[in-house]
Amino acid sequence: MNPRVKISILLIGLGLISAFIPYKHNKKNQLKPSVLLEQSLDEQYIISVDKVARFVIDEDSTVQIIDLRSPEEYRNFNIPGSINIPYKDLLNKDYEGYLDQKKMKNIFYSNGDILSAQAWTLCTSMGYQNNFIMQGGLNEWYKTIMNSSFSGERITARENALFETRFKARKVFTEMNSLPDSLKIKFFETKRKNEKKLDGGCG
Amino acid sequence: MKNKKSLIIIFLPIILILILVIFKSLNKDNFSLDTKQTHEISLNQEYILSINQLKEKLKASQKTVLVDLRNKDDYAKAHIKNAINIPLSEILNNQEFSKLKSTDNVIVLYSNSVTQSAKAWTLLTQMGYREFFLLDIPSAVISEELLEKDTVFDRDEVLKYKFQPATAAGLE
């Protein structure tokens, strides 16, 4: 048989096989289901509101608090220092840079737990790192940080520290969100400018 | 004879590659939807069921199955009537669960927290099965008679509080 015929039969065969391989248009699913499941079961990716309160007071730059609610809800009030990435725009290219980075922890919150759990699963599944959920969302934030008060006879040192953190966070939250809209916008603009400055450096 | 040999040389690599491809596509540890598709499905929030919607679903279709994702101990203590226990950690290799899926059941997930069941929902939906729902109830209420009572619970994604601005906001 002519070697040319041989080669062409071989190539046609290979071509047919590759034509029937299912086309995967997204190579972003970097984790396998079994790995994702393992991480889903890991409690370390769930963060309490008290820890978030601590981050807010310390203005911790190693965390990035992400508000998944709509822009209207976010404008009405939000956790100081948070950025708004509405859940419906989560996979928007504009936000990829915020979510897919290794420097900061992403802490997701919404009103409850469902949206943040979904955002967590999707982002983790795409191979993004350091994703966390604020347990209980804003409902828990209000219940624990904004409305709780100490009841009992003697306060231990630990409880004292806890309530002091809550009180400070409450103050920051109320003051920040009570600002008129124009001032809030100004605040965010200066913040963004500062961030841009920080982001610079040798590329 | 020579012709036969050259045929073998041609077809052997083709068959080998075909076997490899089939083997790889049969590997179950892969997602069939991408994150974008899953995200789109999740935007339509109809898969989050309140307790009343669950009751309606149970009435409407015999094929509605409640799946309890908690561990065996929790399940033994208390669970919703007729729920099947499939711990989340075993969900990918569970025979019973794959049987449920292969007979077109409507599967309603619940767990200790909606965080767990929402994670499970997202993971499983991404694996391709469409008839998943998640039950939006606080974990403390799970009991045998839950479906017989006439109670309504707060929805998870609804804010129960209202922000009260400080009257004299500090304008520094």
GROMACS .gro file of N, CA and C in nm, chain A residues 40-135:
model
  288
   40SER      N    1  -1.554   2.190   5.045
   40SER     CA    2  -1.685   2.235   5.092
   40SER      C    3  -1.711   2.188   5.234
   41LEU      N    4  -1.655   2.072   5.267
   41LEU     CA    5  -1.679   2.016   5.400
   41LEU      C    6  -1.589   2.078   5.505
   42ASP      N    7  -1.490   2.153   5.459
   42ASP     CA    8  -1.391   2.209   5.551
   42ASP      C    9  -1.447   2.333   5.621
   43GLU      N   10  -1.452   2.327   5.753
   43GLU     CA   11  -1.512   2.437   5.829
   43GLU      C   12  -1.426   2.563   5.830
   44GLN      N   13  -1.299   2.550   5.794
   44GLN     CA   14  -1.212   2.668   5.804
   44GLN      C   15  -1.249   2.779   5.706
   45TYR      N   16  -1.330   2.748   5.607
   45TYR     CA   17  -1.368   2.850   5.509
   45TYR      C   18  -1.490   2.930   5.553
   46ILE      N   19  -1.537   2.902   5.675
   46ILE     CA   20  -1.651   2.977   5.727
   46ILE      C   21  -1.602   3.066   5.841
   47ILE      N   22  -1.632   3.195   5.831
   47ILE     CA   23  -1.578   3.292   5.926
   47ILE      C   24  -1.693   3.356   6.003
   48SER      N   25  -1.675   3.373   6.132
   48SER     CA   26  -1.783   3.429   6.214
   48SER      C   27  -1.789   3.581   6.198
   49VAL      N   28  -1.905   3.639   6.230
   49VAL     CA   29  -1.919   3.785   6.220
   49VAL      C   30  -1.824   3.857   6.315
   50ASP      N   31  -1.794   3.794   6.429
   50ASP     CA   32  -1.703   3.857   6.524
   50ASP      C   33  -1.564   3.876   6.464
   51LYS      N   34  -1.521   3.775   6.385
   51LYS     CA   35  -1.390   3.788   6.320
   51LYS      C   36  -1.394   3.900   6.217
   52VAL      N   37  -1.505   3.907   6.142
   52VAL     CA   38  -1.517   4.012   6.042
   52VAL      C   39  -1.517   4.149   6.110
   53ALA      N   40  -1.583   4.159   6.224
   53ALA     CA   41  -1.585   4.285   6.300
   53ALA      C   42  -1.442   4.327   6.335
   54ARG      N   43  -1.363   4.230   6.375
   54ARG     CA   44  -1.222   4.254   6.407
   54ARG      C   45  -1.149   4.310   6.284
   55PHE      N   46  -1.172   4.247   6.167
   55PHE     CA   47  -1.108   4.295   6.044
   55PHE      C   48  -1.148   4.438   6.013
   56VAL      N   49  -1.276   4.469   6.038
   56VAL     CA   50  -1.326   4.603   6.007
   56VAL      C   51  -1.258   4.707   6.094
   57ILE      N   52  -1.247   4.678   6.223
   57ILE     CA   53  -1.185   4.775   6.314
   57ILE      C   54  -1.037   4.793   6.282
   58ASP      N   55  -0.969   4.681   6.256
   58ASP     CA   56  -0.826   4.688   6.228
   58ASP      C   57  -0.795   4.742   6.089
   59GLU      N   58  -0.899   4.760   6.008
   59GLU     CA   59  -0.881   4.796   5.866
   59GLU      C   60  -0.776   4.704   5.803
   60ASP      N   61  -0.794   4.577   5.827
   60ASP     CA   62  -0.700   4.474   5.783
   60ASP      C   63  -0.688   4.472   5.631
   61SER      N   64  -0.565   4.491   5.580
   61SER     CA   65  -0.552   4.496   5.435
   61SER      C   66  -0.529   4.358   5.374
   62THR      N   67  -0.527   4.254   5.456
   62THR     CA   68  -0.510   4.120   5.400
   62THR      C   69  -0.645   4.056   5.371
   63VAL      N   70  -0.754   4.128   5.403
   63VAL     CA   71  -0.885   4.073   5.369
   63VAL      C   72  -0.961   4.170   5.279
   64GLN      N   73  -1.048   4.112   5.199
   64GLN     CA   74  -1.130   4.189   5.108
   64GLN      C   75  -1.273   4.142   5.131
   65ILE      N   76  -1.355   4.229   5.189
   65ILE     CA   77  -1.492   4.189   5.220
   65ILE      C   78  -1.579   4.218   5.099
   66ILE      N   79  -1.651   4.119   5.051
   66ILE     CA   80  -1.727   4.133   4.927
   66ILE      C   81  -1.877   4.124   4.954
   67ASP      N   82  -1.947   4.230   4.915
   67ASP     CA   83  -2.092   4.237   4.933
   67ASP      C   84  -2.160   4.187   4.806
   68LEU      N   85  -2.239   4.081   4.817
   68LEU     CA   86  -2.300   4.020   4.699
   68LEU      C   87  -2.439   4.074   4.667
   69ARG      N   88  -2.488   4.168   4.748
   69ARG     CA   89  -2.624   4.217   4.726
   69ARG      C   90  -2.627   4.313   4.606
   70SER      N   91  -2.747   4.361   4.577
   70SER     CA   92  -2.759   4.450   4.461
   70SER      C   93  -2.698   4.586   4.495
   71PRO      N   94  -2.661   4.665   4.392
   71PRO     CA   95  -2.601   4.796   4.417
   71PRO      C   96  -2.689   4.887   4.504
   72GLU      N   97  -2.823   4.877   4.488
   72GLU     CA   98  -2.912   4.961   4.568
   72GLU      C   99  -2.899   4.927   4.715
   73GLU      N  100  -2.905   4.798   4.744
   73GLU     CA  101  -2.892   4.755   4.883
   73GLU      C  102  -2.757   4.796   4.941
   74TYR      N  103  -2.655   4.783   4.856
   74TYR     CA  104  -2.519   4.817   4.901
   74TYR      C  105  -2.510   4.965   4.934
   75ARG      N  106  -2.570   5.047   4.849
   75ARG     CA  107  -2.562   5.192   4.869
   75ARG      C  108  -2.635   5.232   4.996
   76ASN      N  109  -2.742   5.163   5.025
   76ASN     CA  110  -2.820   5.191   5.144
   76ASN      C  111  -2.735   5.174   5.271
   77PHE      N  112  -2.673   5.062   5.284
   77PHE     CA  113  -2.574   5.043   5.391
   77PHE      C  114  -2.490   4.921   5.359
   78ASN      N  115  -2.369   4.918   5.412
   78ASN     CA  116  -2.281   4.803   5.390
   78ASN      C  117  -2.178   4.795   5.502
   79ILE      N  118  -2.109   4.686   5.506
   79ILE     CA  119  -2.004   4.673   5.607
   79ILE      C  120  -1.886   4.759   5.565
   80PRO      N  121  -1.840   4.848   5.654
   80PRO     CA  122  -1.733   4.942   5.615
   80PRO      C  123  -1.612   4.868   5.557
   81GLY      N  124  -1.563   4.920   5.445
   81GLY     CA  125  -1.446   4.860   5.382
   81GLY      C  126  -1.480   4.754   5.279
   82SER      N  127  -1.610   4.722   5.266
   82SER     CA  128  -1.645   4.616   5.172
   82SER      C  129  -1.654   4.671   5.031
   83ILE      N  130  -1.641   4.581   4.933
   83ILE     CA  131  -1.665   4.621   4.794
   83ILE      C  132  -1.789   4.548   4.745
   84ASN      N  133  -1.857   4.606   4.646
   84ASN     CA  134  -1.981   4.549   4.597
   84ASN      C  135  -1.959   4.472   4.467
   85ILE      N  136  -1.982   4.339   4.472
   85ILE     CA  137  -1.985   4.260   4.350
   85ILE      C  138  -2.119   4.187   4.350
   86PRO      N  139  -2.222   4.244   4.283
   86PRO     CA  140  -2.354   4.180   4.286
   86PRO      C  141  -2.346   4.035   4.238
   87TYR      N  142  -2.421   3.947   4.302
   87TYR     CA  143  -2.412   3.805   4.268
   87TYR      C  144  -2.436   3.780   4.120
   88LYS      N  145  -2.527   3.857   4.059
   88LYS     CA  146  -2.556   3.829   3.918
   88LYS      C  147  -2.440   3.867   3.826
   89ASP      N  148  -2.349   3.951   3.876
   89ASP     CA  149  -2.232   3.988   3.795
   89ASP      C  150  -2.105   3.919   3.840
   90LEU      N  151  -2.122   3.815   3.920
   90LEU     CA  152  -2.005   3.751   3.981
   90LEU      C  153  -1.899   3.707   3.879
   91LEU      N  154  -1.947   3.656   3.764
   91LEU     CA  155  -1.851   3.603   3.667
   91LEU      C  156  -1.813   3.705   3.560
   92ASN      N  157  -1.860   3.829   3.582
   92ASN     CA  158  -1.826   3.938   3.491
   92ASN      C  159  -1.673   3.957   3.488
   93LYS      N  160  -1.622   3.977   3.367
   93LYS     CA  161  -1.476   3.990   3.351
   93LYS      C  162  -1.418   4.104   3.435
   94ASP      N  163  -1.499   4.211   3.454
   94ASP     CA  164  -1.448   4.327   3.527
   94ASP      C  165  -1.406   4.293   3.669
   95TYR      N  166  -1.470   4.192   3.727
   95TYR     CA  167  -1.443   4.162   3.867
   95TYR      C  168  -1.340   4.052   3.886
   96GLU      N  169  -1.299   3.993   3.773
   96GLU     CA  170  -1.210   3.879   3.785
   96GLU      C  171  -1.083   3.914   3.862
   97GLY      N  172  -1.031   4.033   3.836
   97GLY     CA  173  -0.909   4.076   3.902
   97GLY      C  174  -0.923   4.086   4.053
   98TYR      N  175  -1.044   4.126   4.098
   98TYR     CA  176  -1.066   4.134   4.242
   98TYR      C  177  -1.072   3.996   4.306
   99LEU      N  178  -1.138   3.902   4.234
   99LEU     CA  179  -1.165   3.772   4.294
   99LEU      C  180  -1.047   3.677   4.281
  100ASP      N  181  -0.984   3.679   4.163
  100ASP     CA  182  -0.878   3.583   4.136
  100ASP      C  183  -0.743   3.643   4.170
  101GLN      N  184  -0.711   3.649   4.296
  101GLN     CA  185  -0.580   3.699   4.338
  101GLN      C  186  -0.538   3.620   4.460
  102LYS      N  187  -0.409   3.622   4.485
  102LYS     CA  188  -0.361   3.539   4.596
  102LYS      C  189  -0.320   3.620   4.717
  103LYS      N  190  -0.334   3.755   4.705
  103LYS     CA  191  -0.285   3.838   4.814
  103LYS      C  192  -0.381   3.842   4.932
  104MET      N  193  -0.511   3.855   4.900
  104MET     CA  194  -0.608   3.881   5.006
  104MET      C  195  -0.709   3.767   5.020
  105LYS      N  196  -0.769   3.762   5.139
  105LYS     CA  197  -0.879   3.668   5.159
  105LYS      C  198  -1.006   3.732   5.106
  106ASN      N  199  -1.083   3.657   5.028
  106ASN     CA  200  -1.214   3.706   4.986
  106ASN      C  201  -1.318   3.659   5.088
  107ILE      N  202  -1.384   3.754   5.153
  107ILE     CA  203  -1.490   3.713   5.246
  107ILE      C  204  -1.625   3.755   5.187
  108PHE      N  205  -1.706   3.656   5.150
  108PHE     CA  206  -1.835   3.685   5.087
  108PHE      C  207  -1.943   3.704   5.192
  109TYR      N  208  -2.029   3.803   5.171
  109TYR     CA  209  -2.149   3.810   5.254
  109TYR      C  210  -2.268   3.858   5.173
  110SER      N  211  -2.386   3.819   5.216
  110SER     CA  212  -2.511   3.869   5.159
  110SER      C  213  -2.607   3.881   5.276
  111ASN      N  214  -2.737   3.888   5.249
  111ASN     CA  215  -2.830   3.899   5.362
  111ASN      C  216  -2.828   3.773   5.447
  112GLY      N  217  -2.820   3.658   5.380
  112GLY     CA  218  -2.822   3.532   5.453
  112GLY      C  219  -2.701   3.448   5.417
  113ASP      N  220  -2.723   3.319   5.397
  113ASP     CA  221  -2.612   3.228   5.371
  113ASP      C  222  -2.609   3.173   5.229
  114ILE      N  223  -2.724   3.172   5.162
  114ILE     CA  224  -2.732   3.097   5.036
  114ILE      C  225  -2.645   3.158   4.927
  115LEU      N  226  -2.661   3.289   4.904
  115LEU     CA  227  -2.585   3.354   4.796
  115LEU      C  228  -2.435   3.343   4.819
  116SER      N  229  -2.393   3.365   4.944
  116SER     CA  230  -2.249   3.361   4.970
  116SER      C  231  -2.196   3.219   4.954
  117ALA      N  232  -2.277   3.119   4.991
  117ALA     CA  233  -2.232   2.981   4.973
  117ALA      C  234  -2.217   2.949   4.825
  118GLN      N  235  -2.310   3.000   4.743
  118GLN     CA  236  -2.300   2.974   4.600
  118GLN      C  237  -2.180   3.044   4.538
  119ALA      N  238  -2.162   3.171   4.576
  119ALA     CA  239  -2.047   3.244   4.523
  119ALA      C  240  -1.918   3.174   4.564
  120TRP      N  241  -1.914   3.127   4.688
  120TRP     CA  242  -1.796   3.055   4.737
  120TRP      C  243  -1.769   2.932   4.651
  121THR      N  244  -1.874   2.854   4.628
  121THR     CA  245  -1.855   2.729   4.554
  121THR      C  246  -1.810   2.756   4.411
  122LEU      N  247  -1.873   2.855   4.346
  122LEU     CA  248  -1.836   2.885   4.207
  122LEU      C  249  -1.690   2.933   4.200
  123CYS      N  250  -1.653   3.025   4.287
  123CYS     CA  251  -1.517   3.080   4.282
  123CYS      C  252  -1.414   2.974   4.316
  124THR      N  253  -1.444   2.893   4.418
  124THR     CA  254  -1.349   2.788   4.455
  124THR      C  255  -1.335   2.687   4.342
  125SER      N  256  -1.447   2.657   4.279
  125SER     CA  257  -1.446   2.561   4.169
  125SER      C  258  -1.361   2.610   4.052
  126MET      N  259  -1.356   2.742   4.034
  126MET     CA  260  -1.276   2.795   3.924
  126MET      C  261  -1.128   2.800   3.959
  127GLY      N  262  -1.095   2.757   4.080
  127GLY     CA  263  -0.955   2.755   4.119
  127GLY      C  264  -0.908   2.882   4.188
  128TYR      N  265  -1.001   2.976   4.214
  128TYR     CA  266  -0.962   3.095   4.290
  128TYR      C  267  -0.929   3.053   4.432
  129GLN      N  268  -0.836   3.127   4.493
  129GLN     CA  269  -0.793   3.085   4.626
  129GLN      C  270  -0.844   3.179   4.734
  130ASN      N  271  -0.835   3.129   4.859
  130ASN     CA  272  -0.868   3.210   4.976
  130ASN      C  273  -1.009   3.265   4.976
  131ASN      N  274  -1.107   3.180   4.952
  131ASN     CA  275  -1.245   3.226   4.959
  131ASN      C  276  -1.307   3.186   5.093
  132PHE      N  277  -1.381   3.279   5.151
  132PHE     CA  278  -1.444   3.252   5.281
  132PHE      C  279  -1.587   3.302   5.280
  133ILE      N  280  -1.666   3.247   5.373
  133ILE     CA  281  -1.806   3.288   5.386
  133ILE      C  282  -1.825   3.352   5.522
  134MET      N  283  -1.892   3.467   5.527
  134MET     CA  284  -1.928   3.524   5.657
  134MET      C  285  -2.055   3.455   5.703
  135GLN      N  286  -2.041   3.378   5.809
  135GLN     CA  287  -2.152   3.292   5.851
  135GLN      C  288  -2.274   3.374   5.893
   0.00000   0.00000   0.00000
